[in-house]
PDB file of C-alpha atoms in Angstrom:
ATOM      1  CA  MET A   1     -18.918 -10.383 -41.153  1.00  0.00           C
ATOM      2  CA  HIS A   2     -16.804 -13.495 -41.403  1.00  0.00           C
ATOM      3  CA  VAL A   3     -14.493 -14.126 -38.440  1.00  0.00           C
ATOM      4  CA  SER A   4     -11.367 -16.450 -39.180  1.00  0.00           C
ATOM      5  CA  ARG A   5     -10.439 -19.011 -37.070  1.00  0.00           C
ATOM      6  CA  THR A   6      -6.997 -17.068 -36.212  1.00  0.00           C
ATOM      7  CA  ASP A   7      -9.357 -14.163 -35.162  1.00  0.00           C
ATOM      8  CA  LEU A   8     -11.132 -16.546 -32.787  1.00  0.00           C
ATOM      9  CA  GLU A   9      -7.796 -17.901 -31.407  1.00  0.00           C
ATOM     10  CA  THR A  10      -6.253 -14.484 -30.733  1.00  0.00           C
ATOM     11  CA  LEU A  11      -9.539 -12.909 -29.038  1.00  0.00           C
ATOM     12  CA  PRO A  12      -8.474 -14.322 -25.605  1.00  0.00           C
ATOM     13  CA  ASP A  13      -5.436 -12.607 -25.891  1.00  0.00           C
ATOM     14  CA  VAL A  14      -6.758  -9.157 -26.957  1.00  0.00           C
ATOM     15  CA  CYS A  15      -9.342  -9.382 -24.111  1.00  0.00           C
ATOM     16  CA  ARG A  16      -6.879 -10.145 -21.512  1.00  0.00           C
ATOM     17  CA  ALA A  17      -4.442  -7.182 -22.714  1.00  0.00           C
ATOM     18  CA  GLU A  18      -7.419  -5.029 -22.683  1.00  0.00           C
ATOM     19  CA  SER A  19      -8.543  -6.149 -18.968  1.00  0.00           C
ATOM     20  CA  THR A  20      -5.040  -5.889 -18.093  1.00  0.00           C
ATOM     21  CA  THR A  21      -4.954  -2.193 -19.154  1.00  0.00           C
ATOM     22  CA  GLN A  22      -8.187  -1.732 -17.320  1.00  0.00           C
ATOM     23  CA  VAL A  23      -6.382  -2.921 -14.130  1.00  0.00           C
ATOM     24  CA  VAL A  24      -3.512  -0.848 -14.602  1.00  0.00           C
ATOM     25  CA  ASP A  25      -5.587   2.302 -15.218  1.00  0.00           C
ATOM     26  CA  SER A  26      -7.967   1.734 -12.047  1.00  0.00           C
ATOM     27  CA  SER A  27      -5.109   0.975 -10.033  1.00  0.00           C
ATOM     28  CA  ILE A  28      -3.616   4.321 -11.021  1.00  0.00           C
ATOM     29  CA  ARG A  29      -6.807   5.982 -10.018  1.00  0.00           C
ATOM     30  CA  LEU A  30      -6.897   4.045  -6.685  1.00  0.00           C
ATOM     31  CA  VAL A  31      -3.377   5.061  -5.779  1.00  0.00           C
ATOM     32  CA  ARG A  32      -4.128   8.722  -6.468  1.00  0.00           C
ATOM     33  CA  LEU A  33      -7.172   8.512  -4.437  1.00  0.00           C
ATOM     34  CA  PHE A  34      -5.404   6.896  -1.565  1.00  0.00           C
ATOM     35  CA  ALA A  35      -2.743   9.567  -2.026  1.00  0.00           C
ATOM     36  CA  ALA A  36      -5.450  12.117  -1.064  1.00  0.00           C
ATOM     37  CA  PHE A  37      -6.377   9.840   2.137  1.00  0.00           C
ATOM     38  CA  LYS A  38      -2.468  10.085   3.009  1.00  0.00           C
ATOM     39  CA  ALA A  39      -2.560  13.932   2.554  1.00  0.00           C
ATOM     40  CA  SER A  40      -5.527  14.326   4.642  1.00  0.00           C
ATOM     41  CA  GLU A  41      -3.661  12.130   7.443  1.00  0.00           C
ATOM     42  CA  GLY A  42      -0.704  14.377   7.409  1.00  0.00           C
ATOM     43  CA  GLY A  43       1.171  13.087   4.346  1.00  0.00           C
ATOM     44  CA  SER A  44       4.031  10.673   3.761  1.00  0.00           C
ATOM     45  CA  ALA A  45       5.406  10.783   7.340  1.00  0.00           C
ATOM     46  CA  ARG A  46       2.221   9.907   8.789  1.00  0.00           C
ATOM     47  CA  SER A  47       1.927   6.814   6.627  1.00  0.00           C
ATOM     48  CA  LEU A  48       5.013   5.632   8.014  1.00  0.00           C
ATOM     49  CA  LEU A  49       3.144   5.019  10.946  1.00  0.00           C
ATOM     50  CA  HIS A  50       1.345   2.463   9.495  1.00  0.00           C
ATOM     51  CA  VAL A  51       4.285   0.550   8.551  1.00  0.00           C
ATOM     52  CA  VAL A  52       5.969   0.670  11.969  1.00  0.00           C
ATOM     53  CA  ASN A  53       2.647  -0.057  13.867  1.00  0.00           C
ATOM     54  CA  ALA A  54       2.277  -3.293  11.220  1.00  0.00           C
ATOM     55  CA  MET A  55       5.800  -4.524  11.597  1.00  0.00           C
ATOM     56  CA  GLY A  56       7.086  -3.574  15.101  1.00  0.00           C
ATOM     57  CA  PRO A  57      10.021  -1.497  15.810  1.00  0.00           C
ATOM     58  CA  MET A  58      12.446  -1.590  12.860  1.00  0.00           C
ATOM     59  CA  ARG A  59      15.315   0.126  11.398  1.00  0.00           C
ATOM     60  CA  GLN A  60      15.065   3.345   9.427  1.00  0.00           C
ATOM     61  CA  SER A  61      16.522   1.355   6.402  1.00  0.00           C
ATOM     62  CA  ALA A  62      14.150  -1.377   6.640  1.00  0.00           C
ATOM     63  CA  VAL A  63      11.159   1.183   6.602  1.00  0.00           C
ATOM     64  CA  ALA A  64      12.854   2.640   3.472  1.00  0.00           C
ATOM     65  CA  GLU A  65      12.932  -1.146   1.793  1.00  0.00           C
ATOM     66  CA  VAL A  66       9.288  -1.830   2.761  1.00  0.00           C
ATOM     67  CA  ILE A  67       7.983   1.109   1.259  1.00  0.00           C
ATOM     68  CA  HIS A  68      10.244   1.154  -1.655  1.00  0.00           C
ATOM     69  CA  THR A  69      11.334   4.857  -0.854  1.00  0.00           C
ATOM     70  CA  ASP A  70      14.700   6.470  -0.850  1.00  0.00           C
ATOM     71  CA  PRO A  71      16.410   6.220   2.661  1.00  0.00           C
ATOM     72  CA  SER A  72      16.933  10.224   2.597  1.00  0.00           C
ATOM     73  CA  THR A  73      13.197  10.641   2.271  1.00  0.00           C
ATOM     74  CA  ILE A  74      12.558   8.316   5.191  1.00  0.00           C
ATOM     75  CA  SER A  75      15.253  10.199   7.129  1.00  0.00           C
ATOM     76  CA  ARG A  76      13.253  13.439   6.556  1.00  0.00           C
ATOM     77  CA  HIS A  77       9.924  11.835   7.642  1.00  0.00           C
ATOM     78  CA  VAL A  78      11.355  10.131  10.511  1.00  0.00           C
ATOM     79  CA  ALA A  79      12.679  13.448  11.918  1.00  0.00           C
ATOM     80  CA  GLU A  80       9.218  15.010  11.779  1.00  0.00           C
ATOM     81  CA  LEU A  81       7.677  12.133  13.498  1.00  0.00           C
ATOM     82  CA  VAL A  82      10.197  12.090  16.405  1.00  0.00           C
ATOM     83  CA  ALA A  83       9.772  15.790  16.879  1.00  0.00           C
ATOM     84  CA  ASP A  84       6.048  15.207  16.821  1.00  0.00           C
ATOM     85  CA  GLY A  85       6.356  12.642  19.504  1.00  0.00           C
ATOM     86  CA  LEU A  86       4.980   9.978  17.424  1.00  0.00           C
ATOM     87  CA  VAL A  87       7.790   7.812  17.092  1.00  0.00           C
ATOM     88  CA  GLU A  88      10.826   7.076  19.208  1.00  0.00           C
ATOM     89  CA  ARG A  89      14.367   5.747  18.455  1.00  0.00           C
ATOM     90  CA  THR A  90      15.662   2.978  20.823  1.00  0.00           C
ATOM     91  CA  PRO A  91      18.863   1.245  20.554  1.00  0.00           C
ATOM     92  CA  ASP A  92      19.170  -1.998  18.480  1.00  0.00           C
ATOM     93  CA  PRO A  93      19.820  -4.752  20.651  1.00  0.00           C
ATOM     94  CA  ALA A  94      21.528  -6.416  17.882  1.00  0.00           C
ATOM     95  CA  ASP A  95      23.948  -3.613  17.003  1.00  0.00           C
ATOM     96  CA  GLY A  96      24.120  -0.434  19.547  1.00  0.00           C
ATOM     97  CA  ARG A  97      25.348   1.786  16.753  1.00  0.00           C
ATOM     98  CA  ALA A  98      21.959   1.390  15.110  1.00  0.00           C
ATOM     99  CA  SER A  99      18.539   2.543  16.393  1.00  0.00           C
ATOM    100  CA  LEU A 100      15.182   1.006  15.935  1.00  0.00           C
ATOM    101  CA  LEU A 101      12.002   3.075  15.070  1.00  0.00           C
ATOM    102  CA  GLY A 102       8.891   2.436  17.373  1.00  0.00           C
ATOM    103  CA  LEU A 103       5.649   4.021  17.937  1.00  0.00           C
ATOM    104  CA  THR A 104       5.134   6.140  21.123  1.00  0.00           C
ATOM    105  CA  SER A 105       1.798   5.547  22.870  1.00  0.00           C
ATOM    106  CA  GLU A 106       0.642   8.815  21.243  1.00  0.00           C
ATOM    107  CA  GLY A 107       1.670   7.303  17.729  1.00  0.00           C
ATOM    108  CA  ALA A 108      -0.385   4.119  18.331  1.00  0.00           C
ATOM    109  CA  GLU A 109      -3.202   6.211  19.189  1.00  0.00           C
ATOM    110  CA  ARG A 110      -2.714   8.376  15.909  1.00  0.00           C
ATOM    111  CA  VAL A 111      -2.653   5.047  14.075  1.00  0.00           C
ATOM    112  CA  THR A 112      -5.738   3.637  15.620  1.00  0.00           C
ATOM    113  CA  ALA A 113      -7.628   7.167  14.591  1.00  0.00           C
ATOM    114  CA  MET A 114      -6.027   7.457  10.964  1.00  0.00           C
ATOM    115  CA  ARG A 115      -7.292   3.795  10.497  1.00  0.00           C
ATOM    116  CA  ALA A 116     -10.842   4.321  11.740  1.00  0.00           C
ATOM    117  CA  ASP A 117     -11.175   7.296   9.821  1.00  0.00           C
ATOM    118  CA  ARG A 118      -9.854   5.426   6.603  1.00  0.00           C
ATOM    119  CA  ASP A 119     -12.050   2.378   7.258  1.00  0.00           C
ATOM    120  CA  ALA A 120     -15.120   4.746   7.689  1.00  0.00           C
ATOM    121  CA  SER A 121     -14.513   6.418   4.419  1.00  0.00           C
ATOM    122  CA  VAL A 122     -14.044   3.199   2.349  1.00  0.00           C
ATOM    123  CA  ALA A 123     -17.111   1.596   4.109  1.00  0.00           C
ATOM    124  CA  GLY A 124     -18.960   4.619   2.722  1.00  0.00           C
ATOM    125  CA  ALA A 125     -17.739   3.875  -0.729  1.00  0.00           C
ATOM    126  CA  LEU A 126     -18.820   0.292  -0.361  1.00  0.00           C
ATOM    127  CA  SER A 127     -22.092   0.962   1.296  1.00  0.00           C
ATOM    128  CA  GLY A 128     -23.981  -0.234  -1.853  1.00  0.00           C
ATOM    129  CA  TRP A 129     -21.929  -3.314  -2.370  1.00  0.00           C
ATOM    130  CA  SER A 130     -22.962  -6.648  -1.152  1.00  0.00           C
ATOM    131  CA  THR A 131     -20.804  -8.311   1.482  1.00  0.00           C
ATOM    132  CA  GLU A 132     -20.071 -11.179  -1.097  1.00  0.00           C
ATOM    133  CA  ASP A 133     -18.628  -8.356  -3.406  1.00  0.00           C
ATOM    134  CA  ILE A 134     -16.756  -6.833  -0.625  1.00  0.00           C
ATOM    135  CA  GLU A 135     -15.063 -10.181   0.156  1.00  0.00           C
ATOM    136  CA  VAL A 136     -14.126 -10.995  -3.394  1.00  0.00           C
ATOM    137  CA  LEU A 137     -12.683  -7.582  -3.866  1.00  0.00           C
ATOM    138  CA  GLY A 138     -10.623  -8.098  -0.628  1.00  0.00           C
ATOM    139  CA  ARG A 139      -9.359 -11.278  -1.833  1.00  0.00           C
ATOM    140  CA  GLY A 140      -8.354  -9.923  -5.356  1.00  0.00           C
ATOM    141  CA  LEU A 141      -6.688  -6.846  -4.090  1.00  0.00           C
ATOM    142  CA  GLU A 142      -4.724  -9.025  -1.544  1.00  0.00           C
ATOM    143  CA  ARG A 143      -3.691 -11.400  -4.089  1.00  0.00           C
ATOM    144  CA  PHE A 144      -2.726  -8.583  -6.748  1.00  0.00           C
ATOM    145  CA  THR A 145      -0.759  -6.657  -3.864  1.00  0.00           C
ATOM    146  CA  HIS A 146       1.107  -9.783  -3.032  1.00  0.00           C
ATOM    147  CA  ASP A 147       2.038 -10.319  -6.786  1.00  0.00           C
ATOM    148  CA  VAL A 148       2.902  -6.844  -7.426  1.00  0.00           C
ATOM    149  CA  HIS A 149       5.160  -6.844  -4.243  1.00  0.00           C
ATOM    150  CA  THR A 150       6.720 -10.008  -5.616  1.00  0.00           C
ATOM    151  CA  LEU A 151       7.424  -8.360  -8.765  1.00  0.00           C
ATOM    152  CA  LEU A 152       9.051  -5.491  -7.396  1.00  0.00           C
ATOM    153  CA  ASP A 153      11.310  -7.627  -5.227  1.00  0.00           C
ATOM    154  CA  ARG A 154      12.710  -9.418  -8.140  1.00  0.00           C
TER     155      ARG A 154
END
């Protein structure tokens, strides 16, 4: 079989396209798997606890922006979390008409427990991996997540 110079020049582009497709397909599968984690934690409302925990007290509209979700969806989830005693509303010192969402002590405890459960599950999935491979994956996922977030913000 004869391979032309043109074929050799386009080979890296083809390989990059195939690798990109593999990243997309794997990412979709990973998102679905983490959706299963989210469901086991009590659904989307409970996942908002992680956002408020990581970023501190914030307006409901800011939560919606951070997770790229419709504000009306957030409103329903926040109402559920407030009713469950996991989140509380406090007046926004910058604008008394608005409120900030913050975790209650019970909400903070819930986040800690959910994180421990999630970390233990992922640790089990990575049990056959070397520490170096886990570190490379972590750095790659962090870079990829940052770049996708930047793309969404444009």
